[in-house]
GROMACS .gro file of C-alpha atoms in nm:
model
  357
    1VAL     CA    1  -1.389   0.880   0.497
    2VAL     CA    2  -1.690   0.812   0.278
    3SER     CA    3  -2.041   0.876   0.409
    4LEU     CA    4  -2.314   0.671   0.243
    5SER     CA    5  -2.669   0.795   0.213
    6ALA     CA    6  -2.965   0.557   0.243
    7ALA     CA    7  -2.983   0.533  -0.136
    8ALA     CA    8  -2.612   0.462  -0.161
    9ALA     CA    9  -2.640   0.198   0.112
   10ALA     CA   10  -2.923   0.032  -0.080
   11ALA     CA   11  -2.711   0.034  -0.393
   12SER     CA   12  -2.428  -0.124  -0.194
   13ASP     CA   13  -2.660  -0.400  -0.070
   14SER     CA   14  -2.776  -0.460  -0.428
   15ALA     CA   15  -2.414  -0.479  -0.540
   16ALA     CA   16  -2.338  -0.728  -0.265
   17ARG     CA   17  -2.614  -0.954  -0.393
   18GLY     CA   18  -2.439  -0.946  -0.730
   19ALA     CA   19  -2.142  -1.129  -0.579
   20ALA     CA   20  -2.350  -1.447  -0.551
   21LEU     CA   21  -2.458  -1.439  -0.916
   22PRO     CA   22  -2.323  -1.712  -1.143
   23LEU     CA   23  -2.180  -1.614  -1.479
   24LEU     CA   24  -2.473  -1.756  -1.674
   25PRO     CA   25  -2.836  -1.662  -1.604
   26ARG     CA   26  -3.059  -1.882  -1.395
   27THR     CA   27  -3.385  -2.008  -1.539
   28GLU     CA   28  -3.587  -1.797  -1.296
   29GLU     CA   29  -3.403  -1.485  -1.410
   30LEU     CA   30  -3.490  -1.550  -1.773
   31ARG     CA   31  -3.853  -1.621  -1.687
   32TRP     CA   32  -3.930  -1.361  -1.423
   33GLY     CA   33  -3.634  -1.127  -1.415
   34GLY     CA   34  -3.428  -1.032  -1.113
   35ALA     CA   35  -3.332  -0.734  -0.903
   36ASP     CA   36  -3.210  -0.438  -1.103
   37PRO     CA   37  -2.833  -0.400  -1.085
   38PRO     CA   38  -2.698  -0.107  -0.883
   39PRO     CA   39  -2.624   0.203  -1.092
   40ASN     CA   40  -2.273   0.309  -1.177
   41ARG     CA   41  -2.157   0.596  -0.959
   42THR     CA   42  -2.103   0.908  -1.166
   43VAL     CA   43  -2.082   1.136  -0.860
   44GLY     CA   44  -1.892   1.060  -0.543
   45SER     CA   45  -1.682   0.759  -0.454
   46TYR     CA   46  -1.734   0.388  -0.415
   47ALA     CA   47  -1.734   0.276  -0.052
   48SER     CA   48  -1.502  -0.016  -0.124
   49ARG     CA   49  -1.335  -0.214  -0.400
   50GLU     CA   50  -1.591  -0.489  -0.335
   51GLU     CA   51  -1.879  -0.252  -0.412
   52TYR     CA   52  -1.705  -0.132  -0.729
   53ILE     CA   53  -1.642  -0.485  -0.859
   54ARG     CA   54  -1.989  -0.614  -0.774
   55THR     CA   55  -2.155  -0.312  -0.931
   56HIS     CA   56  -1.973  -0.350  -1.260
   57PHE     CA   57  -2.013  -0.728  -1.258
   58SER     CA   58  -2.390  -0.689  -1.214
   59LEU     CA   59  -2.418  -0.419  -1.481
   60LEU     CA   60  -2.216  -0.610  -1.740
   61ARG     CA   61  -2.401  -0.935  -1.671
   62GLU     CA   62  -2.738  -0.764  -1.701
   63ASP     CA   63  -2.624  -0.610  -2.030
   64PHE     CA   64  -2.618  -0.963  -2.173
   65VAL     CA   65  -2.905  -1.120  -1.977
   66ARG     CA   66  -3.174  -0.854  -2.025
   67PRO     CA   67  -3.198  -0.875  -2.409
   68LEU     CA   68  -3.216  -1.255  -2.382
   69ARG     CA   69  -3.487  -1.229  -2.116
   70ASP     CA   70  -3.682  -0.981  -2.330
   71ALA     CA   71  -3.653  -1.209  -2.635
   72ILE     CA   72  -3.786  -1.507  -2.437
   73GLY     CA   73  -4.075  -1.295  -2.312
   74THR     CA   74  -4.154  -1.193  -2.669
   75VAL     CA   75  -4.163  -1.554  -2.788
   76ARG     CA   76  -4.377  -1.661  -2.491
   77ARG     CA   77  -4.634  -1.403  -2.592
   78GLY     CA   78  -4.643  -1.548  -2.943
   79GLU     CA   79  -4.477  -1.247  -3.101
   80ALA     CA   80  -4.186  -1.243  -3.346
   81PRO     CA   81  -3.847  -1.216  -3.173
   82PRO     CA   82  -3.630  -0.906  -3.224
   83ARG     CA   83  -3.444  -0.886  -3.553
   84GLU     CA   84  -3.105  -0.962  -3.397
   85VAL     CA   85  -3.238  -1.282  -3.234
   86ARG     CA   86  -3.282  -1.611  -3.424
   87LEU     CA   87  -3.547  -1.866  -3.327
   88HIS     CA   88  -3.495  -2.226  -3.438
   89LYS     CA   89  -3.784  -2.473  -3.405
   90GLY     CA   90  -3.779  -2.852  -3.420
   91VAL     CA   91  -3.440  -2.890  -3.250
   92ARG     CA   92  -3.356  -3.232  -3.102
   93ILE     CA   93  -3.087  -3.372  -2.872
   94GLU     CA   94  -2.932  -3.666  -3.057
   95GLY     CA   95  -2.645  -3.782  -2.838
   96THR     CA   96  -2.356  -3.705  -2.604
   97HIS     CA   97  -1.985  -3.665  -2.670
   98ILE     CA   98  -1.675  -3.610  -2.458
   99GLY     CA   99  -1.549  -3.254  -2.462
  100GLU     CA  100  -1.183  -3.153  -2.480
  101PRO     CA  101  -1.005  -3.173  -2.239
  102GLY     CA  102  -1.304  -3.260  -2.016
  103GLY     CA  103  -1.677  -3.228  -1.982
  104VAL     CA  104  -1.977  -3.362  -2.169
  105LEU     CA  105  -2.109  -3.217  -2.494
  106HIS     CA  106  -2.451  -3.282  -2.645
  107ARG     CA  107  -2.514  -3.293  -3.017
  108LEU     CA  108  -2.816  -3.093  -3.124
  109VAL     CA  109  -2.969  -3.144  -3.467
  110LEU     CA  110  -3.145  -2.849  -3.627
  111PRO     CA  111  -3.437  -2.917  -3.862
  112THR     CA  112  -3.243  -2.827  -4.178
  113ALA     CA  113  -2.878  -2.892  -4.257
  114GLY     CA  114  -2.813  -2.529  -4.349
  115ALA     CA  115  -2.978  -2.373  -4.042
  116ALA     CA  116  -2.661  -2.386  -3.831
  117GLU     CA  117  -2.452  -2.236  -4.110
  118GLU     CA  118  -2.697  -1.951  -4.166
  119SER     CA  119  -2.679  -1.858  -3.800
  120GLY     CA  120  -2.402  -1.657  -3.641
  121LEU     CA  121  -2.313  -1.931  -3.393
  122ILE     CA  122  -1.943  -1.978  -3.318
  123ASN     CA  123  -1.751  -2.137  -3.032
  124GLY     CA  124  -1.849  -1.961  -2.711
  125SER     CA  125  -2.194  -1.852  -2.829
  126LEU     CA  126  -2.477  -1.907  -2.586
  127VAL     CA  127  -2.817  -2.053  -2.681
  128ALA     CA  128  -3.135  -2.105  -2.479
  129LEU     CA  129  -3.360  -2.406  -2.537
  130SER     CA  130  -3.714  -2.488  -2.423
  131SER     CA  131  -3.950  -2.778  -2.484
  132ASP     CA  132  -4.252  -2.639  -2.297
  133GLY     CA  133  -4.329  -2.308  -2.462
  134TRP     CA  134  -4.065  -2.126  -2.258
  135GLU     CA  135  -4.224  -2.202  -1.924
  136SER     CA  136  -3.873  -2.327  -1.846
  137CYS     CA  137  -3.550  -2.324  -2.041
  138ARG     CA  138  -3.192  -2.447  -2.042
  139CYS     CA  139  -2.878  -2.257  -2.140
  140ALA     CA  140  -2.596  -2.413  -2.341
  141VAL     CA  141  -2.264  -2.291  -2.481
  142VAL     CA  142  -2.156  -2.381  -2.836
  143ALA     CA  143  -1.834  -2.583  -2.874
  144LYS     CA  144  -1.642  -2.778  -3.142
  145ARG     CA  145  -1.802  -2.570  -3.415
  146GLU     CA  146  -1.566  -2.684  -3.689
  147ALA     CA  147  -1.629  -3.052  -3.610
  148ALA     CA  148  -2.002  -2.990  -3.640
  149ARG     CA  149  -1.957  -2.813  -3.975
  150GLN     CA  150  -1.773  -3.113  -4.117
  151ARG     CA  151  -2.073  -3.336  -4.046
  152ASN     CA  152  -2.287  -3.114  -4.274
  153ASP     CA  153  -2.610  -3.248  -4.125
  154GLY     CA  154  -2.734  -2.956  -3.915
  155SER     CA  155  -2.545  -3.071  -3.605
  156LEU     CA  156  -2.443  -2.836  -3.328
  157PHE     CA  157  -2.228  -2.939  -3.030
  158VAL     CA  158  -2.317  -2.763  -2.706
  159ALA     CA  159  -2.235  -2.784  -2.336
  160PHE     CA  160  -2.552  -2.753  -2.129
  161GLN     CA  161  -2.505  -2.543  -1.817
  162ARG     CA  162  -2.665  -2.641  -1.487
  163ASP     CA  163  -2.907  -2.357  -1.425
  164GLY     CA  164  -2.649  -2.083  -1.455
  165ALA     CA  165  -2.378  -2.241  -1.246
  166GLY     CA  166  -2.228  -2.515  -1.465
  167ALA     CA  167  -1.865  -2.531  -1.570
  168ASP     CA  168  -1.758  -2.460  -1.926
  169ALA     CA  169  -1.748  -2.759  -2.158
  170ASN     CA  170  -1.373  -2.740  -2.210
  171SER     CA  171  -1.268  -2.673  -1.852
  172LEU     CA  172  -1.078  -2.926  -1.645
  173GLY     CA  173  -1.291  -3.098  -1.382
  174ALA     CA  174  -1.620  -3.035  -1.559
  175ALA     CA  175  -1.681  -3.403  -1.636
  176VAL     CA  176  -1.828  -3.506  -1.299
  177GLU     CA  177  -2.078  -3.221  -1.284
  178ASP     CA  178  -2.173  -3.254  -1.650
  179ALA     CA  179  -2.213  -3.632  -1.629
  180ALA     CA  180  -2.477  -3.592  -1.359
  181TYR     CA  181  -2.652  -3.330  -1.567
  182ALA     CA  182  -2.632  -3.555  -1.874
  183CYS     CA  183  -2.836  -3.818  -1.690
  184GLU     CA  184  -3.099  -3.555  -1.619
  185LEU     CA  185  -3.100  -3.446  -1.982
  186ALA     CA  186  -3.128  -3.803  -2.107
  187VAL     CA  187  -3.485  -3.813  -1.978
  188ALA     CA  188  -3.572  -3.522  -2.208
  189SER     CA  189  -3.369  -3.639  -2.506
  190ASN     CA  190  -3.680  -3.727  -2.708
  191ALA     CA  191  -3.835  -3.384  -2.666
  192VAL     CA  192  -3.856  -3.128  -2.945
  193TYR     CA  193  -3.703  -2.795  -2.853
  194GLU     CA  194  -3.719  -2.436  -2.961
  195MET     CA  195  -3.377  -2.271  -2.954
  196LEU     CA  196  -3.309  -1.899  -2.918
  197GLU     CA  197  -2.983  -1.758  -3.048
  198PRO     CA  198  -2.918  -1.418  -2.878
  199GLY     CA  199  -2.780  -1.130  -3.078
  200ALA     CA  200  -2.494  -1.071  -2.830
  201TYR     CA  201  -2.187  -1.297  -2.818
  202TRP     CA  202  -2.148  -1.464  -2.479
  203GLY     CA  203  -1.783  -1.547  -2.552
  204ALA     CA  204  -1.699  -1.176  -2.525
  205TYR     CA  205  -1.878  -1.131  -2.191
  206ARG     CA  206  -1.765  -1.449  -2.016
  207PRO     CA  207  -1.391  -1.375  -1.970
  208VAL     CA  208  -1.458  -1.022  -1.844
  209LEU     CA  209  -1.719  -1.142  -1.594
  210ALA     CA  210  -1.489  -1.424  -1.484
  211ALA     CA  211  -1.205  -1.174  -1.433
  212LEU     CA  212  -1.430  -0.953  -1.220
  213GLN     CA  213  -1.527  -1.252  -1.008
  214ALA     CA  214  -1.160  -1.340  -0.965
  215ALA     CA  215  -1.080  -0.979  -0.873
  216ALA     CA  216  -1.346  -0.990  -0.601
  217ALA     CA  217  -1.166  -1.284  -0.442
  218ASP     CA  218  -0.822  -1.122  -0.474
  219THR     CA  219  -0.724  -0.929  -0.162
  220SER     CA  220  -0.419  -0.762  -0.315
  221GLY     CA  221  -0.618  -0.468  -0.451
  222LEU     CA  222  -0.717  -0.335  -0.791
  223PRO     CA  223  -0.481  -0.172  -1.039
  224LEU     CA  224  -0.540   0.206  -1.043
  225GLU     CA  225  -0.772   0.162  -0.745
  226SER     CA  226  -0.754   0.528  -0.639
  227VAL     CA  227  -0.856   0.634  -0.991
  228LEU     CA  228  -1.136   0.381  -1.040
  229LEU     CA  229  -1.295   0.408  -0.696
  230ARG     CA  230  -1.234   0.771  -0.604
  231ALA     CA  231  -1.116   0.949  -0.920
  232GLU     CA  232  -0.803   1.056  -0.733
  233ALA     CA  233  -0.463   1.139  -0.880
  234CYS     CA  234  -0.586   1.110  -1.239
  235ASP     CA  235  -0.356   1.393  -1.345
  236ALA     CA  236  -0.057   1.269  -1.148
  237PRO     CA  237   0.236   1.128  -1.347
  238PRO     CA  238   0.285   0.751  -1.360
  239ASP     CA  239   0.470   0.600  -1.065
  240PHE     CA  240   0.785   0.534  -1.267
  241VAL     CA  241   0.794   0.900  -1.376
  242SER     CA  242   0.745   1.013  -1.017
  243ARG     CA  243   1.052   0.809  -0.922
  244GLY     CA  244   1.264   1.019  -1.157
  245ALA     CA  245   1.244   0.835  -1.490
  246ARG     CA  246   1.134   1.141  -1.686
  247ASN     CA  247   1.359   1.145  -1.992
  248PHE     CA  248   1.206   0.927  -2.261
  249ASP     CA  249   1.344   0.839  -2.602
  250VAL     CA  250   1.053   0.944  -2.827
  251ARG     CA  251   1.188   0.831  -3.163
  252PRO     CA  252   0.882   0.607  -3.225
  253ILE     CA  253   0.660   0.916  -3.210
  254PHE     CA  254   0.883   1.140  -3.421
  255ASN     CA  255   0.894   0.880  -3.694
  256GLU     CA  256   0.972   1.118  -3.980
  257THR     CA  257   1.313   1.215  -3.847
  258PRO     CA  258   1.644   1.022  -3.863
  259GLN     CA  259   1.628   0.736  -3.614
  260GLU     CA  260   2.000   0.674  -3.563
  261GLU     CA  261   2.037   0.887  -3.250
  262GLY     CA  262   1.818   0.895  -2.940
  263MET     CA  263   1.566   1.178  -2.890
  264LEU     CA  264   1.539   1.226  -2.513
  265VAL     CA  265   1.266   1.454  -2.377
  266ASP     CA  266   1.126   1.523  -2.031
  267VAL     CA  267   0.773   1.384  -2.073
  268CYS     CA  268   0.635   1.612  -1.798
  269CYS     CA  269   0.753   1.935  -1.963
  270PRO     CA  270   0.711   2.091  -2.307
  271TRP     CA  271   0.873   1.848  -2.544
  272GLU     CA  272   1.217   1.979  -2.621
  273ARG     CA  273   1.537   1.785  -2.653
  274ALA     CA  274   1.684   1.720  -2.309
  275SER     CA  275   2.020   1.821  -2.454
  276GLY     CA  276   1.879   2.148  -2.593
  277GLY     CA  277   1.790   2.239  -2.948
  278GLY     CA  278   1.429   2.353  -2.925
  279GLU     CA  279   1.102   2.176  -2.994
  280LEU     CA  280   1.098   1.846  -3.173
  281ALA     CA  281   0.947   1.810  -3.519
  282GLY     CA  282   0.902   1.541  -3.778
  283THR     CA  283   0.606   1.323  -3.682
  284SER     CA  284   0.319   1.172  -3.879
  285LEU     CA  285   0.083   1.261  -3.590
  286ASP     CA  286  -0.130   1.570  -3.624
  287GLU     CA  287  -0.153   1.835  -3.351
  288PHE     CA  288  -0.434   1.669  -3.156
  289GLN     CA  289  -0.287   1.319  -3.184
  290LEU     CA  290   0.046   1.449  -3.056
  291ARG     CA  291  -0.125   1.618  -2.761
  292ALA     CA  292  -0.303   1.292  -2.679
  293THR     CA  293   0.023   1.100  -2.698
  294LYS     CA  294   0.194   1.344  -2.461
  295ALA     CA  295  -0.097   1.320  -2.215
  296LEU     CA  296  -0.094   0.940  -2.211
  297LEU     CA  297   0.280   0.922  -2.144
  298SER     CA  298   0.281   1.184  -1.869
  299HIS     CA  299  -0.037   1.093  -1.674
  300ARG     CA  300  -0.129   0.796  -1.461
  301PHE     CA  301  -0.467   0.773  -1.630
  302GLY     CA  302  -0.572   0.901  -1.971
  303LEU     CA  303  -0.880   0.888  -2.191
  304VAL     CA  304  -0.865   0.956  -2.565
  305GLN     CA  305  -1.195   1.002  -2.746
  306GLY     CA  306  -1.283   1.055  -3.109
  307PRO     CA  307  -1.503   0.926  -3.392
  308PRO     CA  308  -1.386   0.648  -3.625
  309GLY     CA  309  -1.085   0.732  -3.837
  310THR     CA  310  -0.938   0.998  -3.610
  311GLY     CA  311  -0.634   0.790  -3.514
  312LYS     CA  312  -0.713   0.658  -3.166
  313THR     CA  313  -0.559   0.319  -3.239
  314PHE     CA  314  -0.258   0.483  -3.405
  315VAL     CA  315  -0.203   0.704  -3.099
  316GLY     CA  316  -0.216   0.395  -2.878
  317LEU     CA  317   0.032   0.222  -3.105
  318MET     CA  318   0.278   0.514  -3.076
  319VAL     CA  319   0.245   0.508  -2.696
  320VAL     CA  320   0.305   0.132  -2.678
  321ARG     CA  321   0.609   0.156  -2.903
  322THR     CA  322   0.750   0.438  -2.692
  323LEU     CA  323   0.696   0.248  -2.368
  324LEU     CA  324   0.868  -0.056  -2.513
  325ARG     CA  325   1.156   0.157  -2.637
  326ASN     CA  326   1.200   0.288  -2.280
  327ALA     CA  327   1.122  -0.035  -2.093
  328ALA     CA  328   1.433  -0.002  -1.879
  329LEU     CA  329   1.284   0.312  -1.719
  330TRP     CA  330   0.960   0.157  -1.595
  331SER     CA  331   1.061  -0.206  -1.550
  332GLU     CA  332   1.105  -0.331  -1.197
  333GLU     CA  333   1.404  -0.521  -1.332
  334ALA     CA  334   1.551  -0.222  -1.510
  335ALA     CA  335   1.873  -0.394  -1.606
  336GLU     CA  336   1.694  -0.662  -1.804
  337ALA     CA  337   1.371  -0.473  -1.886
  338ARG     CA  338   1.155  -0.784  -1.859
  339ARG     CA  339   0.841  -0.633  -1.706
  340ALA     CA  340   0.542  -0.668  -1.936
  341ALA     CA  341   0.310  -0.397  -2.063
  342LEU     CA  342  -0.055  -0.498  -2.095
  343ALA     CA  343  -0.252  -0.361  -2.389
  344ALA     CA  344  -0.622  -0.451  -2.418
  345ALA     CA  345  -0.868  -0.355  -2.692
  346GLU     CA  346  -1.239  -0.412  -2.748
  347ALA     CA  347  -1.196  -0.464  -3.123
  348ALA     CA  348  -0.967  -0.727  -3.274
  349PRO     CA  349  -0.796  -0.491  -3.525
  350ALA     CA  350  -0.688  -0.258  -3.246
  351GLY     CA  351  -0.559  -0.552  -3.045
  352ASP     CA  352  -0.365  -0.678  -3.346
  353GLU     CA  353  -0.206  -0.335  -3.388
  354ALA     CA  354  -0.094  -0.331  -3.024
  355ALA     CA  355   0.043  -0.685  -3.048
  356ALA     CA  356   0.245  -0.588  -3.355
  357ALA     CA  357   0.405  -0.294  -3.176
   0.00000   0.00000   0.00000
């Protein structure tokens, strides 16, 4: 039973309001701001999975929206935008195009042919445009970047979003909504716009926010819900280990020993050969990396920290390889070992390493 204080109840109400937020910011949010997102709980438990999801959705969304809002406020005051933000003046809407597989794209033309190339804009980037000194603004998402580059005339294809709630340019079913918005935009097609290019990449935020929204609608529960909401059972072994699958073949970890024969160890005990013979040796991992690897394989939840170059990605790679080597132990279809293991990484190199495992 969780008892909420008045402050916690207020935070829960604020989190509930976050459920109604669209992925993209509304114009009023960029102009005037909105309610502060509820804080992450560092003490105590979340009252429900809904509060947890809404809290983290609101915090992540505000992490992208607030710098954009601040940059717009800076420009409205006539000041130079922050260094990581680019301001393009003299931008025009020159025409509409059909997106792929659906939706309507608009072709923007920047004042100089090289302006788009000098920017950091790629597919999925978000831009904000205004023709009235930022009294109002529109958000758009960059698309078909390579096609625009081939024109070599300063063109930029974008999908304008209807005040924070529009569909993506390349999503099925977007055409009807975007066609209506295109008629509205046609009236302003002769205007001259200023365009702000935020320093943060919207394409990295959008799929995570969309996944959180989907999780809020899913009634089947969150993975590791007891850990995420209540910090319970963090030190407990994984479910498949609790069911008796404790002897793992750890040859991928002890990669400097002959690999012809299996090396079975009980992952919840000091690592010795299950058949006897003392402690194992012959690994390229150092002492701390080996300890981290043991912890990740024998606990339901693990966190490995360290500065760059200390081997965090390499430790993760060893764990993934070991799990794949022993897939029959944790797969629901043990005979065929077809259950997937999900590996996610914030940086592309780490993701590539996991995919190559």
